[in-house]
Tab-separated table of C-alpha atoms in Angstrom:
chain	number	residue	atom	x	y	z
K	949	UNK	CA	57.728	-23.990	-11.190
K	950	UNK	CA	58.701	-20.597	-9.825
K	951	UNK	CA	57.653	-18.888	-13.076
K	952	UNK	CA	54.312	-20.690	-12.966
K	953	UNK	CA	53.653	-19.398	-9.443
K	954	UNK	CA	54.515	-15.877	-10.578
K	955	UNK	CA	52.066	-16.122	-13.454
K	956	UNK	CA	49.345	-17.295	-11.077
K	957	UNK	CA	50.114	-14.447	-8.671
K	958	UNK	CA	49.966	-11.850	-11.448
K	959	UNK	CA	46.674	-13.295	-12.666
K	960	UNK	CA	45.235	-13.185	-9.136
K	961	UNK	CA	46.339	-9.597	-8.643
K	962	UNK	CA	44.826	-8.632	-11.996
K	963	UNK	CA	41.516	-10.284	-11.062
K	964	UNK	CA	41.376	-8.418	-7.754
K	965	UNK	CA	42.246	-5.143	-9.476
K	966	UNK	CA	39.531	-5.710	-12.086
K	967	UNK	CA	36.972	-6.504	-9.387
K	968	UNK	CA	37.966	-3.358	-7.509
K	969	UNK	CA	37.627	-1.299	-10.677
K	970	UNK	CA	34.158	-2.805	-11.306
K	971	UNK	CA	33.136	-1.991	-7.735
K	972	UNK	CA	34.353	1.576	-8.196
K	973	UNK	CA	32.109	1.886	-11.245
K	974	UNK	CA	29.019	0.852	-9.258
K	975	UNK	CA	26.923	2.951	-6.864
K	976	UNK	CA	24.478	1.391	-4.413
K	977	UNK	CA	21.069	3.025	-3.998
K	978	UNK	CA	19.209	1.717	-0.964
K	979	UNK	CA	15.435	1.398	-1.238
K	980	UNK	CA	13.789	1.047	2.143
K	981	UNK	CA	10.537	-0.871	2.469
K	982	UNK	CA	8.489	-0.728	5.658
K	983	UNK	CA	5.302	-2.618	6.392
K	984	UNK	CA	3.824	-5.419	8.514
K	985	UNK	CA	6.001	-8.444	7.724
K	986	UNK	CA	4.685	-10.289	10.786
K	987	UNK	CA	1.305	-10.463	12.482
K	988	UNK	CA	-2.196	-10.558	10.973
K	989	UNK	CA	-1.423	-8.051	8.195
K	990	UNK	CA	1.807	-9.744	7.091
K	991	UNK	CA	0.135	-10.850	3.853
K	992	UNK	CA	-0.160	-7.176	2.868
K	993	UNK	CA	3.363	-6.255	3.926
K	994	UNK	CA	4.852	-9.136	1.949
K	995	UNK	CA	2.764	-8.235	-1.097
K	996	UNK	CA	4.044	-4.645	-0.923
K	997	UNK	CA	7.585	-5.984	-0.479
K	998	UNK	CA	7.215	-8.098	-3.629
K	999	UNK	CA	5.972	-5.106	-5.627
K	1000	UNK	CA	9.081	-3.186	-4.572
K	1001	UNK	CA	11.328	-6.178	-5.295
K	1002	UNK	CA	9.952	-6.571	-8.815
K	1003	UNK	CA	10.626	-2.899	-9.582
K	1004	UNK	CA	14.158	-3.128	-8.150
K	1005	UNK	CA	14.958	-6.117	-10.342
K	1006	UNK	CA	13.728	-4.293	-13.432
K	1007	UNK	CA	15.616	-1.111	-12.554
K	1008	UNK	CA	18.827	-3.089	-12.053
K	1009	UNK	CA	18.307	-4.770	-15.423
K	1010	UNK	CA	18.155	-1.301	-17.037
K	1011	UNK	CA	21.691	-0.534	-15.751
K	1012	UNK	CA	20.980	3.135	-15.127
K	1013	UNK	CA	24.202	5.168	-14.957
K	1014	UNK	CA	24.684	8.357	-12.947
K	1015	UNK	CA	27.986	10.213	-12.913
K	1016	UNK	CA	29.706	7.440	-14.805
K	1017	UNK	CA	28.649	4.773	-12.286
K	1018	UNK	CA	26.072	2.047	-12.819
K	1019	UNK	CA	23.430	2.116	-10.112
K	1020	UNK	CA	22.713	-0.986	-8.080
K	1021	UNK	CA	19.354	-0.740	-6.311
K	1022	UNK	CA	19.248	-2.713	-3.061
K	1023	UNK	CA	16.108	-3.459	-1.053
K	1024	UNK	CA	16.199	-2.872	2.701
K	1025	UNK	CA	13.026	-4.341	4.237
K	1026	UNK	CA	11.913	-3.646	7.796
K	1027	UNK	CA	8.970	-5.000	9.782
K	1028	UNK	CA	7.031	-2.107	11.331
K	1029	UNK	CA	4.337	-4.541	12.590
K	1030	UNK	CA	1.626	-1.991	11.731
K	1031	UNK	CA	2.500	-0.505	15.129
K	1032	UNK	CA	3.262	3.171	15.729
K	1033	UNK	CA	6.111	2.633	18.213
K	1034	UNK	CA	7.767	-0.044	16.075
K	1035	UNK	CA	7.212	2.056	12.950
K	1036	UNK	CA	8.958	5.101	14.424
K	1037	UNK	CA	11.904	2.885	15.479
K	1038	UNK	CA	12.093	1.463	11.951
K	1039	UNK	CA	12.006	4.977	10.489
K	1040	UNK	CA	14.897	6.057	12.700
K	1041	UNK	CA	16.869	2.946	11.749
K	1042	UNK	CA	16.412	3.609	8.023
K	1043	UNK	CA	17.343	7.269	8.452
K	1044	UNK	CA	20.438	6.301	10.463
K	1045	UNK	CA	21.379	3.863	7.683
K	1046	UNK	CA	21.224	6.773	5.217
K	1047	UNK	CA	18.317	5.272	3.247
K	1048	UNK	CA	16.944	8.181	1.203
K	1049	UNK	CA	14.039	6.423	-0.549
K	1050	UNK	CA	11.399	4.571	1.494
K	1051	UNK	CA	8.412	2.624	0.155
K	1052	UNK	CA	5.771	2.436	2.879
K	1053	UNK	CA	4.379	2.423	5.517
K	1054	UNK	CA	1.241	0.395	4.828
K	1055	UNK	CA	-0.700	1.463	7.935
K	1056	UNK	CA	-1.794	5.062	8.534
K	1057	UNK	CA	-1.154	4.642	12.252
K	1058	UNK	CA	2.515	4.129	11.400
K	1059	UNK	CA	2.743	6.630	8.549
K	1060	UNK	CA	1.505	9.587	10.614
K	1061	UNK	CA	4.126	9.495	13.413
K	1062	UNK	CA	6.932	8.064	11.244
K	1063	UNK	CA	6.610	10.838	8.663
K	1064	UNK	CA	8.157	13.329	11.103
K	1065	UNK	CA	11.246	11.116	11.494
K	1066	UNK	CA	11.593	10.669	7.745
K	1067	UNK	CA	11.209	14.400	7.167
K	1068	UNK	CA	13.915	15.179	9.714
K	1069	UNK	CA	16.112	12.623	7.944
K	1070	UNK	CA	15.463	14.270	4.556
K	1071	UNK	CA	14.009	11.025	3.180
K	1072	UNK	CA	11.589	10.631	0.249
K	1073	UNK	CA	8.619	8.511	1.362
K	1074	UNK	CA	5.923	6.822	-0.755
K	1075	UNK	CA	3.090	5.478	1.404
K	1076	UNK	CA	-0.296	3.812	0.986
K	1077	UNK	CA	-1.493	5.172	4.352
K	1078	UNK	CA	-4.916	6.548	3.477
K	1079	UNK	CA	-5.838	8.640	6.523
K	1080	UNK	CA	-6.050	12.300	5.405
K	1081	UNK	CA	-3.722	13.292	8.280
K	1082	UNK	CA	-0.829	11.441	6.598
K	1083	UNK	CA	-0.296	14.309	4.157
K	1084	UNK	CA	-1.447	17.119	6.440
K	1085	UNK	CA	1.777	17.410	8.451
K	1086	UNK	CA	3.410	19.721	5.930
K	1087	UNK	CA	6.363	17.388	5.420
K	1088	UNK	CA	8.197	17.605	2.114
K	1089	UNK	CA	9.038	14.617	-0.091
K	1090	UNK	CA	6.034	12.635	1.198
K	1091	UNK	CA	3.732	10.998	-1.357
K	1092	UNK	CA	0.468	9.104	-0.968
K	1093	UNK	CA	0.437	6.781	-3.972
K	1094	UNK	CA	-3.264	5.803	-3.819
K	1095	UNK	CA	-6.599	7.455	-3.056
K	1096	UNK	CA	-7.156	8.831	0.472
K	1097	UNK	CA	-9.858	7.882	2.978
K	1098	UNK	CA	-11.769	11.020	1.953
K	1099	UNK	CA	-12.224	9.454	-1.474
K	1100	UNK	CA	-12.529	5.797	-0.413
K	1101	UNK	CA	-14.972	6.313	2.466
K	1102	UNK	CA	-17.173	8.725	0.565
K	1103	UNK	CA	-17.148	6.491	-2.535
K	1104	UNK	CA	-18.615	3.603	-0.527
K	1105	UNK	CA	-21.341	5.842	0.903
K	1106	UNK	CA	-22.318	6.928	-2.602
K	1107	UNK	CA	-22.231	3.290	-3.746
K	1108	UNK	CA	-24.438	2.232	-0.829
K	1109	UNK	CA	-27.023	4.878	-1.685
K	1110	UNK	CA	-26.945	4.862	-5.479
K	1111	UNK	CA	-26.157	1.245	-6.364
K	1112	UNK	CA	-27.141	-0.877	-3.369
K	1113	UNK	CA	-30.169	1.391	-2.752
K	1114	UNK	CA	-29.620	1.228	1.010
K	1115	UNK	CA	-31.452	3.714	3.237
K	1116	UNK	CA	-30.268	2.598	6.701
K	1117	UNK	CA	-26.639	1.828	7.572
K	1118	UNK	CA	-24.644	0.908	10.645
K	1119	UNK	CA	-20.978	1.765	11.204
K	1120	UNK	CA	-18.190	-0.062	13.057
K	1121	UNK	CA	-14.558	1.023	13.329
K	1122	UNK	CA	-11.493	-0.499	14.962
K	1123	UNK	CA	-10.188	2.766	16.472
K	1124	UNK	CA	-6.995	2.693	14.422
K	1125	UNK	CA	-5.995	5.842	12.531
K	1126	UNK	CA	-7.055	4.175	9.299
K	1127	UNK	CA	-10.278	2.587	10.552
K	1128	UNK	CA	-11.529	5.657	12.358
K	1129	UNK	CA	-10.609	7.970	9.498
K	1130	UNK	CA	-12.288	5.998	6.722
K	1131	UNK	CA	-15.421	5.436	8.868
K	1132	UNK	CA	-15.712	9.176	9.555
K	1133	UNK	CA	-15.548	9.916	5.833
K	1134	UNK	CA	-18.215	7.293	5.150
K	1135	UNK	CA	-20.526	8.816	7.759
K	1136	UNK	CA	-20.077	12.356	6.394
K	1137	UNK	CA	-20.972	11.322	2.854
K	1138	UNK	CA	-23.734	8.941	3.983
K	1139	UNK	CA	-25.543	11.832	5.636
K	1140	UNK	CA	-25.120	13.957	2.497
K	1141	UNK	CA	-26.654	11.115	0.488
K	1142	UNK	CA	-29.681	11.025	2.805
K	1143	UNK	CA	-28.796	7.708	4.455
K	1144	UNK	CA	-29.866	7.116	8.047
K	1145	UNK	CA	-26.825	6.213	10.155
K	1146	UNK	CA	-28.371	3.981	12.816
K	1147	UNK	CA	-25.440	3.859	15.153
K	1148	UNK	CA	-21.670	3.652	15.446
K	1149	UNK	CA	-19.972	0.774	17.220
K	1150	UNK	CA	-16.307	0.353	18.105
K	1151	UNK	CA	-13.915	-2.562	18.345
K	1152	UNK	CA	-10.131	-3.070	18.100
K	1153	UNK	CA	-7.722	-4.371	15.486
K	1154	UNK	CA	-7.084	-7.421	17.713
K	1155	UNK	CA	-10.705	-8.491	18.271
K	1156	UNK	CA	-12.246	-11.662	16.864
K	1157	UNK	CA	-15.629	-11.696	18.668
K	1158	UNK	CA	-18.146	-9.204	17.292
K	1159	UNK	CA	-21.351	-10.860	18.480
K	1160	UNK	CA	-22.391	-8.141	20.988
K	1161	UNK	CA	-22.029	-5.192	18.602
K	1162	UNK	CA	-23.545	-7.108	15.684
K	1163	UNK	CA	-26.516	-8.113	17.850
K	1164	UNK	CA	-27.122	-4.461	18.729
K	1165	UNK	CA	-26.952	-3.450	15.086
K	1166	UNK	CA	-29.165	-6.339	13.963
K	1167	UNK	CA	-31.950	-5.031	16.204
K	1168	UNK	CA	-31.938	-1.817	14.155
K	1169	UNK	CA	-32.227	-3.678	10.847
K	1170	UNK	CA	-29.507	-1.972	8.720
K	1171	UNK	CA	-29.284	-2.842	5.034
K	1172	UNK	CA	-25.534	-2.305	5.115
K	1173	UNK	CA	-22.781	-2.026	7.729
K	1174	UNK	CA	-19.612	-0.083	7.004
K	1175	UNK	CA	-16.523	-1.425	8.752
K	1176	UNK	CA	-13.448	0.762	9.139
K	1177	UNK	CA	-10.713	-1.782	9.750
K	1178	UNK	CA	-8.668	-4.616	8.334
K	1179	UNK	CA	-9.339	-8.004	6.733
K	1180	UNK	CA	-8.301	-10.139	9.756
K	1181	UNK	CA	-11.251	-8.620	11.664
K	1182	UNK	CA	-13.653	-8.127	8.759
K	1183	UNK	CA	-13.542	-11.800	7.732
K	1184	UNK	CA	-14.681	-13.276	11.067
K	1185	UNK	CA	-17.138	-10.387	11.374
K	1186	UNK	CA	-18.926	-11.366	8.163
K	1187	UNK	CA	-19.023	-15.013	9.259
K	1188	UNK	CA	-20.654	-13.943	12.522
K	1189	UNK	CA	-23.147	-11.790	10.602
K	1190	UNK	CA	-24.118	-14.883	8.647
K	1191	UNK	CA	-24.433	-16.884	11.861
K	1192	UNK	CA	-26.803	-14.268	13.279
K	1193	UNK	CA	-28.942	-14.437	10.158
K	1194	UNK	CA	-28.194	-10.847	9.156
K	1195	UNK	CA	-28.971	-9.885	5.571
K	1196	UNK	CA	-26.947	-6.653	5.633
K	1197	UNK	CA	-24.012	-6.134	3.260
K	1198	UNK	CA	-20.611	-5.492	4.834
K	1199	UNK	CA	-18.901	-2.479	3.272
K	1200	UNK	CA	-15.331	-1.326	3.718
K	1201	UNK	CA	-12.279	0.325	2.298
K	1202	UNK	CA	-9.237	-0.971	0.483
K	1203	UNK	CA	-8.131	-3.257	3.323
K	1204	UNK	CA	-11.153	-5.487	2.715
K	1205	UNK	CA	-10.344	-5.869	-0.998
K	1206	UNK	CA	-7.899	-8.639	-0.219
K	1207	UNK	CA	-7.816	-12.372	-1.026
K	1208	UNK	CA	-7.260	-12.756	2.735
K	1209	UNK	CA	-10.959	-11.969	3.208
K	1210	UNK	CA	-11.908	-15.076	1.247
K	1211	UNK	CA	-9.251	-17.250	2.896
K	1212	UNK	CA	-10.581	-16.472	6.374
K	1213	UNK	CA	-14.233	-15.696	5.631
K	1214	UNK	CA	-14.944	-18.479	3.139
K	1215	UNK	CA	-18.238	-18.389	1.284
K	1216	UNK	CA	-19.701	-15.939	3.820
K	1217	UNK	CA	-18.010	-13.106	1.900
K	1218	UNK	CA	-19.614	-13.907	-1.469
K	1219	UNK	CA	-21.901	-11.108	-2.693
K	1220	UNK	CA	-21.965	-9.730	0.864
K	1221	UNK	CA	-18.671	-7.854	1.190
K	1222	UNK	CA	-18.231	-4.719	-0.928
K	1223	UNK	CA	-15.041	-2.692	-0.787
K	1224	UNK	CA	-13.382	0.276	-2.474
K	1225	UNK	CA	-9.699	0.719	-3.179
K	1226	UNK	CA	-7.564	3.228	-4.987
K	1227	UNK	CA	-6.644	2.483	-8.577
K	1228	UNK	CA	-8.406	1.137	-11.595
K	1229	UNK	CA	-9.249	-2.541	-12.101
K	1230	UNK	CA	-5.931	-4.309	-12.641
K	1231	UNK	CA	-7.251	-6.519	-15.429
K	1232	UNK	CA	-8.698	-3.526	-17.277
K	1233	UNK	CA	-5.871	-1.038	-16.717
K	1234	UNK	CA	-3.643	-0.548	-19.749
K	1235	UNK	CA	-0.662	-2.285	-18.155
K	1236	UNK	CA	-2.568	-4.239	-15.532
K	1237	UNK	CA	-2.725	-7.626	-17.191
K	1238	UNK	CA	0.973	-7.530	-18.101
K	1239	UNK	CA	1.906	-6.585	-14.527
K	1240	UNK	CA	-0.263	-9.338	-13.086
K	1241	UNK	CA	1.326	-11.913	-15.407
K	1242	UNK	CA	4.939	-10.985	-14.630
K	1243	UNK	CA	4.202	-10.758	-10.900
K	1244	UNK	CA	2.692	-14.256	-10.990
K	1245	UNK	CA	5.646	-15.585	-12.973
K	1246	UNK	CA	8.164	-14.074	-10.541
K	1247	UNK	CA	6.491	-14.934	-7.210
K	1248	UNK	CA	3.984	-17.667	-8.118
K	1249	UNK	CA	1.325	-15.484	-6.479
K	1250	UNK	CA	-1.337	-13.077	-7.685
K	1251	UNK	CA	-0.704	-9.477	-6.598
K	1252	UNK	CA	-2.791	-8.266	-3.668
K	1253	UNK	CA	-4.020	-4.711	-3.095
K	1254	UNK	CA	-0.923	-2.526	-3.474
K	1255	UNK	CA	1.949	-4.427	-5.071
K	1256	UNK	CA	1.264	-2.656	-8.372
K	1257	UNK	CA	1.118	0.791	-6.732
K	1258	UNK	CA	4.507	0.327	-5.048
K	1259	UNK	CA	5.936	-1.086	-8.271
K	1260	UNK	CA	4.645	1.880	-10.295
K	1261	UNK	CA	5.914	4.495	-7.850
K	1262	UNK	CA	9.389	2.980	-7.668
K	1263	UNK	CA	9.563	2.818	-11.460
K	1264	UNK	CA	8.555	6.513	-11.458
K	1265	UNK	CA	11.396	7.227	-9.024
K	1266	UNK	CA	13.745	5.251	-11.291
K	1267	UNK	CA	12.688	7.387	-14.248
K	1268	UNK	CA	13.299	10.525	-12.174
K	1269	UNK	CA	16.823	9.368	-11.287
K	1270	UNK	CA	17.559	8.579	-14.920
K	1271	UNK	CA	16.139	11.847	-16.267
K	1272	UNK	CA	17.752	14.107	-13.660
K	1273	UNK	CA	21.033	12.203	-13.661
K	1274	UNK	CA	20.985	12.280	-9.879
K	1275	UNK	CA	20.233	10.060	-6.883
K	1276	UNK	CA	19.665	13.129	-4.712
K	1277	UNK	CA	16.213	12.641	-3.192
K	1278	UNK	CA	15.373	16.343	-3.393
K	1279	UNK	CA	16.092	16.476	-7.132
K	1280	UNK	CA	14.058	13.295	-7.585
K	1281	UNK	CA	11.169	14.852	-5.627
K	1282	UNK	CA	11.322	17.991	-7.775
K	1283	UNK	CA	10.922	15.764	-10.854
K	1284	UNK	CA	7.965	13.880	-9.308
K	1285	UNK	CA	6.318	17.184	-8.405
K	1286	UNK	CA	6.346	18.548	-11.958
K	1287	UNK	CA	5.883	15.373	-14.010
K	1288	UNK	CA	3.363	12.564	-14.428
K	1289	UNK	CA	4.009	8.870	-14.952
K	1290	UNK	CA	1.733	6.303	-16.564
K	1291	UNK	CA	2.073	3.085	-14.600
K	1292	UNK	CA	0.403	-0.321	-14.580
K	1293	UNK	CA	-2.591	0.826	-12.520
K	1294	UNK	CA	-2.885	4.528	-13.169
K	1295	UNK	CA	-1.250	7.853	-13.893
K	1296	UNK	CA	0.860	9.231	-11.061
K	1297	UNK	CA	1.059	12.976	-10.501
K	1298	UNK	CA	0.936	14.859	-7.218
K	1299	UNK	CA	-0.427	18.069	-5.723
K	1300	UNK	CA	1.524	20.315	-3.370
K	1301	UNK	CA	0.613	18.132	-0.379
K	1302	UNK	CA	1.765	14.889	-2.009
K	1303	UNK	CA	-1.701	13.540	-2.821
K	1304	UNK	CA	-2.445	12.043	-6.226
K	1305	UNK	CA	-4.153	14.529	-8.519
K	1306	UNK	CA	-5.963	11.684	-10.285
K	1307	UNK	CA	-6.937	8.892	-7.901
K	1308	UNK	CA	-9.398	6.453	-9.476
K	1309	UNK	CA	-11.315	4.080	-7.206
K	1310	UNK	CA	-12.492	0.534	-7.910
K	1311	UNK	CA	-15.439	-1.092	-6.121
K	1312	UNK	CA	-15.290	-4.864	-5.754
K	1313	UNK	CA	-17.328	-7.674	-4.247
K	1314	UNK	CA	-16.414	-11.336	-3.747
K	1315	UNK	CA	-17.220	-14.310	-5.973
K	1316	UNK	CA	-16.050	-17.796	-5.044
K	1317	UNK	CA	-14.299	-16.193	-2.050
K	1318	UNK	CA	-12.131	-14.058	-4.361
K	1319	UNK	CA	-12.260	-10.266	-4.832
K	1320	UNK	CA	-14.032	-9.437	-8.078
K	1321	UNK	CA	-13.967	-5.859	-9.436
K	1322	UNK	CA	-17.348	-4.425	-10.359
K	1323	UNK	CA	-16.590	-0.916	-11.623
K	1324	UNK	CA	-14.057	1.890	-11.502
K	1325	UNK	CA	-14.959	5.514	-10.855
């Protein structure tokens, strides 16, 4: 009996030793993800989170080795609530936790102040914040992985003039960094295109009653209204436009190109809402259909606006780690700065400010309360 116990003890010790050896041969790489995981924009934050998760699972399956150790990518998700104060606190938490790669933020109003914290923490950040100011702070290792408001706002003004043949437009923005920025870009280009901007109205990203400002705009008979803001406000806005008997189209940026618009707005959005977002049409991009299929298989959901962009950028970062043989964020950034990567929804390469050098834009409308791409430019 004594010998049997000894054998068991030796076996147990060997198992522990083997496990310790395996652990020693593994290196954890934390991937931070920051976005609105609660509140009205949680649908977007969770979609971004899933895009990151899918890339992490694929990178772990590749068993990338650096310095003789197999890398284990681990997702660290934080809820920044699309709020500047919360977003800065999240940034500090991730920096304090020594997270050197961060995917996010989603909202420009978070990305602008948080970028200083990340820069001070020597962190590589990949954001979908579209306000031009996001990449104007001079911070290194900061990448905007989609088109900026300059491109999105101006694209919708050109579309309004050239395709919708509008001559008179109204403008509403929600006073957020994103909403104000994209509306300003729309107005600039609208004037260049010879459109008459009838008036600019303002609301907030918490409002649900737009009757007073819509009534004022209705009196001026615009053919289109550009809204700088998010889907949770745009959807009730378009329902109220319908209730007032307005025939104007509602135009917007990438935040309106969401299934959430149809869920809240119902049939009021059909052939009325037009939006522009960075990237080519997912179904027509070279790897778009394959990405959409594996995303649906993994999460039982269709990808929303930016899951594919976050997935692509993290796979690009994974390639950089593999090619450089390093998890040092500065070496990874140097690789991103000199190389391009063909992803599911586009080719990723960056200028000296961290903006995409090729940032295609897709214009969509809604059919059967679902976003339907019309054309890419």
